[in-house]
């Protein structure tokens, strides 16, 4: 169902995926360390019905060559109705450096808990580029053995908050990583629950390039011991991508924008696939803000 991607090339350039290994379907294990807790808090960004969908049928897969989620049959459940907001702000490091925040809220159309998720794909405007190769990486095995405090300094490239349904919040952290295959990606961790998700950088398909995107972070929420129909989604999830660090040549930004502050709106999307079989694509735009 999917391929791998990369991150360079802001603006109209054809960026190269960092560490991309060409067409690969499956990177080995794709897992999380928590069962029921993962399902509760890791519906990381549920998609809404219909927004930005293709003219006929559900919106197509943005990254069909990446790791494949283990098969599970669809289950009955509510249809999710989500909204997506976004901000793009300076990272305070370099002239082009930014932080890109996804802010998603979710509910069942009939009210109550939204259906659980299988997969999310964070979609970034073509003007946004990323530099994971310039940042230290943290391995999944290190986090599992010693926790996030053992990750190398400078490897954290994202942060956020998950709001469980119907209540409860938890801190979310994201770390730059590189897999055994050579693929670049990120590890999303909820320290309070022990949940850990793997994401890969992917180059989007031509359909999404025509919509204004170029790179995507592709996230699989693997099956757990909790029956799919009992996996609750999150009421809200905010996840911000961006960081800065001092390198040998000076300050380096993880995320960069080729659009000047206030110049134009940049597109942000969240392709989403749920345990019910629903596929959705909430989209929004954001204007890069000026430094305060």
Short mmCIF file of N, CA and C in Angstrom, two decimals, residues 98-187:
data_model
loop_
_atom_site.label_atom_id
_atom_site.label_comp_id
_atom_site.label_asym_id
_atom_site.label_seq_id
_atom_site.Cartn_x
_atom_site.Cartn_y
_atom_site.Cartn_z
N UNK A 98 11.23 27.52 10.58
CA UNK A 98 9.85 27.64 11.06
C UNK A 98 9.49 26.43 11.92
N UNK A 99 8.39 26.56 12.61
CA UNK A 99 7.71 25.46 13.29
C UNK A 99 6.32 25.36 12.70
N UNK A 100 5.94 24.14 12.30
CA UNK A 100 4.65 23.91 11.64
C UNK A 100 3.78 23.09 12.57
N UNK A 101 2.66 23.65 13.01
CA UNK A 101 1.80 22.99 13.99
C UNK A 101 0.49 22.53 13.35
N UNK A 102 0.15 21.27 13.56
CA UNK A 102 -1.15 20.69 13.19
C UNK A 102 -2.02 20.70 14.44
N UNK A 103 -3.25 21.20 14.31
CA UNK A 103 -4.17 21.24 15.44
C UNK A 103 -5.49 20.63 15.00
N UNK A 104 -5.74 19.39 15.40
CA UNK A 104 -6.90 18.67 14.95
C UNK A 104 -7.86 18.39 16.11
N UNK A 105 -9.15 18.62 15.88
CA UNK A 105 -10.19 18.24 16.83
C UNK A 105 -11.07 17.19 16.18
N UNK A 106 -11.65 16.30 17.01
CA UNK A 106 -12.39 15.18 16.47
C UNK A 106 -13.61 14.84 17.31
N UNK A 107 -14.64 14.42 16.63
CA UNK A 107 -15.85 13.91 17.29
C UNK A 107 -16.54 12.96 16.34
N UNK A 108 -17.38 12.10 16.89
CA UNK A 108 -18.24 11.28 16.05
C UNK A 108 -19.37 12.16 15.54
N UNK A 109 -19.80 11.94 14.30
CA UNK A 109 -20.90 12.74 13.74
C UNK A 109 -22.14 12.65 14.61
N UNK A 110 -22.34 11.51 15.25
CA UNK A 110 -23.51 11.31 16.10
C UNK A 110 -23.27 11.77 17.52
N UNK A 111 -22.08 12.32 17.80
CA UNK A 111 -21.70 12.71 19.14
C UNK A 111 -20.96 11.58 19.83
N UNK A 112 -20.20 11.92 20.85
CA UNK A 112 -19.48 10.89 21.58
C UNK A 112 -18.09 10.66 21.02
N UNK A 113 -17.50 9.53 21.42
CA UNK A 113 -16.11 9.23 21.08
C UNK A 113 -15.96 8.94 19.59
N UNK A 114 -14.95 9.52 18.95
CA UNK A 114 -14.68 9.21 17.55
C UNK A 114 -14.10 7.81 17.40
N UNK A 115 -14.25 7.24 16.21
CA UNK A 115 -13.68 5.93 15.93
C UNK A 115 -12.16 5.99 15.98
N UNK A 116 -11.54 4.88 16.32
CA UNK A 116 -10.08 4.81 16.38
C UNK A 116 -9.46 4.87 14.99
N UNK A 117 -8.17 5.14 14.97
CA UNK A 117 -7.46 5.35 13.71
C UNK A 117 -6.53 4.19 13.40
N UNK A 118 -6.24 4.04 12.09
CA UNK A 118 -5.25 3.08 11.63
C UNK A 118 -3.97 3.77 11.15
N UNK A 119 -4.14 4.93 10.54
CA UNK A 119 -2.99 5.56 9.91
C UNK A 119 -3.29 7.04 9.67
N UNK A 120 -2.25 7.87 9.75
CA UNK A 120 -2.33 9.28 9.43
C UNK A 120 -1.15 9.66 8.55
N UNK A 121 -1.38 10.60 7.65
CA UNK A 121 -0.30 11.13 6.82
C UNK A 121 -0.34 12.65 6.92
N UNK A 122 0.68 13.22 7.56
CA UNK A 122 0.79 14.68 7.70
C UNK A 122 1.32 15.24 6.38
N UNK A 123 0.57 16.13 5.76
CA UNK A 123 0.91 16.68 4.45
C UNK A 123 1.37 18.13 4.57
N UNK A 124 2.51 18.42 3.93
CA UNK A 124 3.13 19.75 4.03
C UNK A 124 3.16 20.45 2.67
N UNK A 125 2.87 21.73 2.69
CA UNK A 125 2.94 22.57 1.50
C UNK A 125 4.29 22.41 0.79
N UNK A 126 4.28 22.54 -0.53
CA UNK A 126 5.51 22.36 -1.32
C UNK A 126 6.59 23.37 -0.96
N UNK A 127 6.22 24.47 -0.32
CA UNK A 127 7.20 25.49 0.06
C UNK A 127 7.96 25.12 1.34
N UNK A 128 7.56 24.03 1.98
CA UNK A 128 8.20 23.62 3.23
C UNK A 128 9.21 22.50 2.97
N UNK A 129 10.39 22.64 3.53
CA UNK A 129 11.44 21.63 3.40
C UNK A 129 11.96 21.28 4.79
N UNK A 130 12.61 20.10 4.89
CA UNK A 130 13.06 19.61 6.18
C UNK A 130 14.48 19.09 6.08
N UNK A 131 15.21 19.14 7.22
CA UNK A 131 16.62 18.77 7.23
C UNK A 131 16.91 17.73 8.33
N UNK A 132 16.32 16.57 8.26
CA UNK A 132 16.59 15.56 9.30
C UNK A 132 18.03 15.09 9.31
N UNK A 133 18.70 15.18 8.16
CA UNK A 133 20.09 14.73 8.09
C UNK A 133 21.02 15.62 8.91
N UNK A 134 20.57 16.83 9.26
CA UNK A 134 21.40 17.77 10.00
C UNK A 134 21.19 17.68 11.52
N UNK A 135 20.33 16.73 11.94
CA UNK A 135 20.02 16.60 13.36
C UNK A 135 20.37 15.21 13.86
N UNK A 136 20.77 15.10 15.12
CA UNK A 136 21.03 13.77 15.69
C UNK A 136 19.78 12.91 15.63
N UNK A 137 19.96 11.60 15.66
CA UNK A 137 18.83 10.68 15.65
C UNK A 137 18.76 9.93 16.97
N UNK A 138 17.55 9.50 17.30
CA UNK A 138 17.32 8.67 18.48
C UNK A 138 16.69 7.36 18.02
N UNK A 139 17.18 6.24 18.50
CA UNK A 139 16.69 4.93 18.10
C UNK A 139 15.52 4.49 18.98
N UNK A 140 14.61 3.77 18.37
CA UNK A 140 13.48 3.21 19.12
C UNK A 140 13.98 2.36 20.29
N UNK A 141 14.99 1.54 20.04
CA UNK A 141 15.49 0.65 21.09
C UNK A 141 16.01 1.43 22.29
N UNK A 142 16.60 2.59 22.05
CA UNK A 142 17.10 3.41 23.15
C UNK A 142 15.95 3.94 24.00
N UNK A 143 14.89 4.41 23.33
CA UNK A 143 13.73 4.92 24.07
C UNK A 143 13.09 3.79 24.87
N UNK A 144 12.95 2.62 24.26
CA UNK A 144 12.33 1.49 24.95
C UNK A 144 13.14 1.06 26.17
N UNK A 145 14.46 1.15 26.06
CA UNK A 145 15.32 0.68 27.15
C UNK A 145 15.50 1.71 28.25
N UNK A 146 15.70 3.00 27.85
CA UNK A 146 16.08 4.00 28.84
C UNK A 146 15.15 5.21 28.90
N UNK A 147 14.19 5.31 27.98
CA UNK A 147 13.29 6.45 28.00
C UNK A 147 13.77 7.61 27.15
N UNK A 148 12.93 8.60 26.98
CA UNK A 148 13.24 9.71 26.08
C UNK A 148 14.39 10.58 26.59
N UNK A 149 14.65 10.56 27.89
CA UNK A 149 15.74 11.40 28.41
C UNK A 149 17.10 10.90 27.94
N UNK A 150 17.14 9.68 27.42
CA UNK A 150 18.41 9.14 26.93
C UNK A 150 18.69 9.53 25.48
N UNK A 151 17.71 10.11 24.79
CA UNK A 151 17.91 10.51 23.39
C UNK A 151 18.99 11.59 23.30
N UNK A 152 19.79 11.58 22.24
CA UNK A 152 20.85 12.59 22.10
C UNK A 152 20.30 14.00 22.11
N UNK A 153 21.07 14.90 22.67
CA UNK A 153 20.69 16.31 22.65
C UNK A 153 20.53 16.78 21.21
N UNK A 154 19.44 17.49 20.94
CA UNK A 154 19.18 18.00 19.60
C UNK A 154 18.36 17.07 18.73
N UNK A 155 18.02 15.87 19.22
CA UNK A 155 17.26 14.93 18.40
C UNK A 155 15.75 15.15 18.47
N UNK A 156 15.30 15.93 19.44
CA UNK A 156 13.86 16.21 19.51
C UNK A 156 13.49 17.24 18.45
N UNK A 157 12.51 16.88 17.60
CA UNK A 157 12.13 17.76 16.48
C UNK A 157 10.63 18.07 16.47
N UNK A 158 9.93 17.73 17.54
CA UNK A 158 8.51 18.02 17.60
C UNK A 158 7.99 17.88 19.01
N UNK A 159 6.80 18.45 19.22
CA UNK A 159 6.18 18.41 20.54
C UNK A 159 4.70 18.69 20.38
N UNK A 160 3.92 18.31 21.39
CA UNK A 160 2.50 18.59 21.30
C UNK A 160 1.75 18.08 22.52
N UNK A 161 0.43 18.02 22.38
CA UNK A 161 -0.45 17.59 23.47
C UNK A 161 -1.59 16.76 22.90
N UNK A 162 -1.89 15.64 23.57
CA UNK A 162 -3.04 14.81 23.19
C UNK A 162 -4.12 14.98 24.24
N UNK A 163 -5.36 15.16 23.77
CA UNK A 163 -6.52 15.29 24.65
C UNK A 163 -7.38 14.05 24.46
N UNK A 164 -7.42 13.19 25.45
CA UNK A 164 -8.19 11.96 25.36
C UNK A 164 -9.68 12.26 25.43
N UNK A 165 -10.48 11.33 24.93
CA UNK A 165 -11.93 11.47 25.07
C UNK A 165 -12.39 10.61 26.24
N UNK A 166 -13.21 11.12 27.17
CA UNK A 166 -13.81 12.46 27.18
C UNK A 166 -12.97 13.50 27.90
N UNK A 167 -11.90 13.08 28.58
CA UNK A 167 -11.07 14.05 29.29
C UNK A 167 -9.69 13.46 29.51
N UNK A 168 -8.77 14.34 29.90
CA UNK A 168 -7.39 13.92 30.16
C UNK A 168 -6.45 14.39 29.06
N UNK A 169 -5.28 14.88 29.46
CA UNK A 169 -4.29 15.35 28.49
C UNK A 169 -2.95 14.68 28.78
N UNK A 170 -2.10 14.65 27.75
CA UNK A 170 -0.77 14.07 27.91
C UNK A 170 0.20 14.77 26.96
N UNK A 171 1.43 14.91 27.41
CA UNK A 171 2.48 15.50 26.59
C UNK A 171 2.91 14.52 25.50
N UNK A 172 3.19 15.07 24.32
CA UNK A 172 3.65 14.28 23.19
C UNK A 172 4.99 14.84 22.73
N UNK A 173 5.95 13.95 22.46
CA UNK A 173 7.27 14.35 22.00
C UNK A 173 7.59 13.62 20.70
N UNK A 174 8.35 14.27 19.82
CA UNK A 174 8.75 13.64 18.56
C UNK A 174 10.27 13.75 18.41
N UNK A 175 10.89 12.65 17.98
CA UNK A 175 12.34 12.59 17.85
C UNK A 175 12.75 12.18 16.43
N UNK A 176 13.77 12.82 15.94
CA UNK A 176 14.33 12.47 14.65
C UNK A 176 14.91 11.06 14.73
N UNK A 177 14.71 10.25 13.69
CA UNK A 177 15.25 8.89 13.71
C UNK A 177 15.63 8.45 12.31
N UNK A 178 16.37 7.34 12.26
CA UNK A 178 16.71 6.70 10.99
C UNK A 178 16.60 5.19 11.21
N UNK A 179 15.90 4.52 10.29
CA UNK A 179 15.63 3.10 10.45
C UNK A 179 16.74 2.26 9.83
N UNK A 180 16.71 0.97 10.14
CA UNK A 180 17.74 0.06 9.63
C UNK A 180 17.79 0.05 8.11
N UNK A 181 16.65 0.32 7.47
CA UNK A 181 16.59 0.35 6.01
C UNK A 181 17.31 1.56 5.43
N UNK A 182 17.62 2.54 6.28
CA UNK A 182 18.20 3.80 5.81
C UNK A 182 17.18 4.91 5.70
N UNK A 183 15.91 4.57 5.81
CA UNK A 183 14.85 5.58 5.69
C UNK A 183 14.88 6.54 6.86
N UNK A 184 14.60 7.81 6.57
CA UNK A 184 14.49 8.84 7.59
C UNK A 184 13.06 8.87 8.12
N UNK A 185 12.91 9.27 9.37
CA UNK A 185 11.58 9.37 9.93
C UNK A 185 11.59 10.01 11.29
N UNK A 186 10.55 9.72 12.06
CA UNK A 186 10.41 10.29 13.39
C UNK A 186 9.75 9.26 14.30
N UNK A 187 10.00 9.40 15.59
CA UNK A 187 9.35 8.58 16.61
C UNK A 187 8.50 9.51 17.47
#
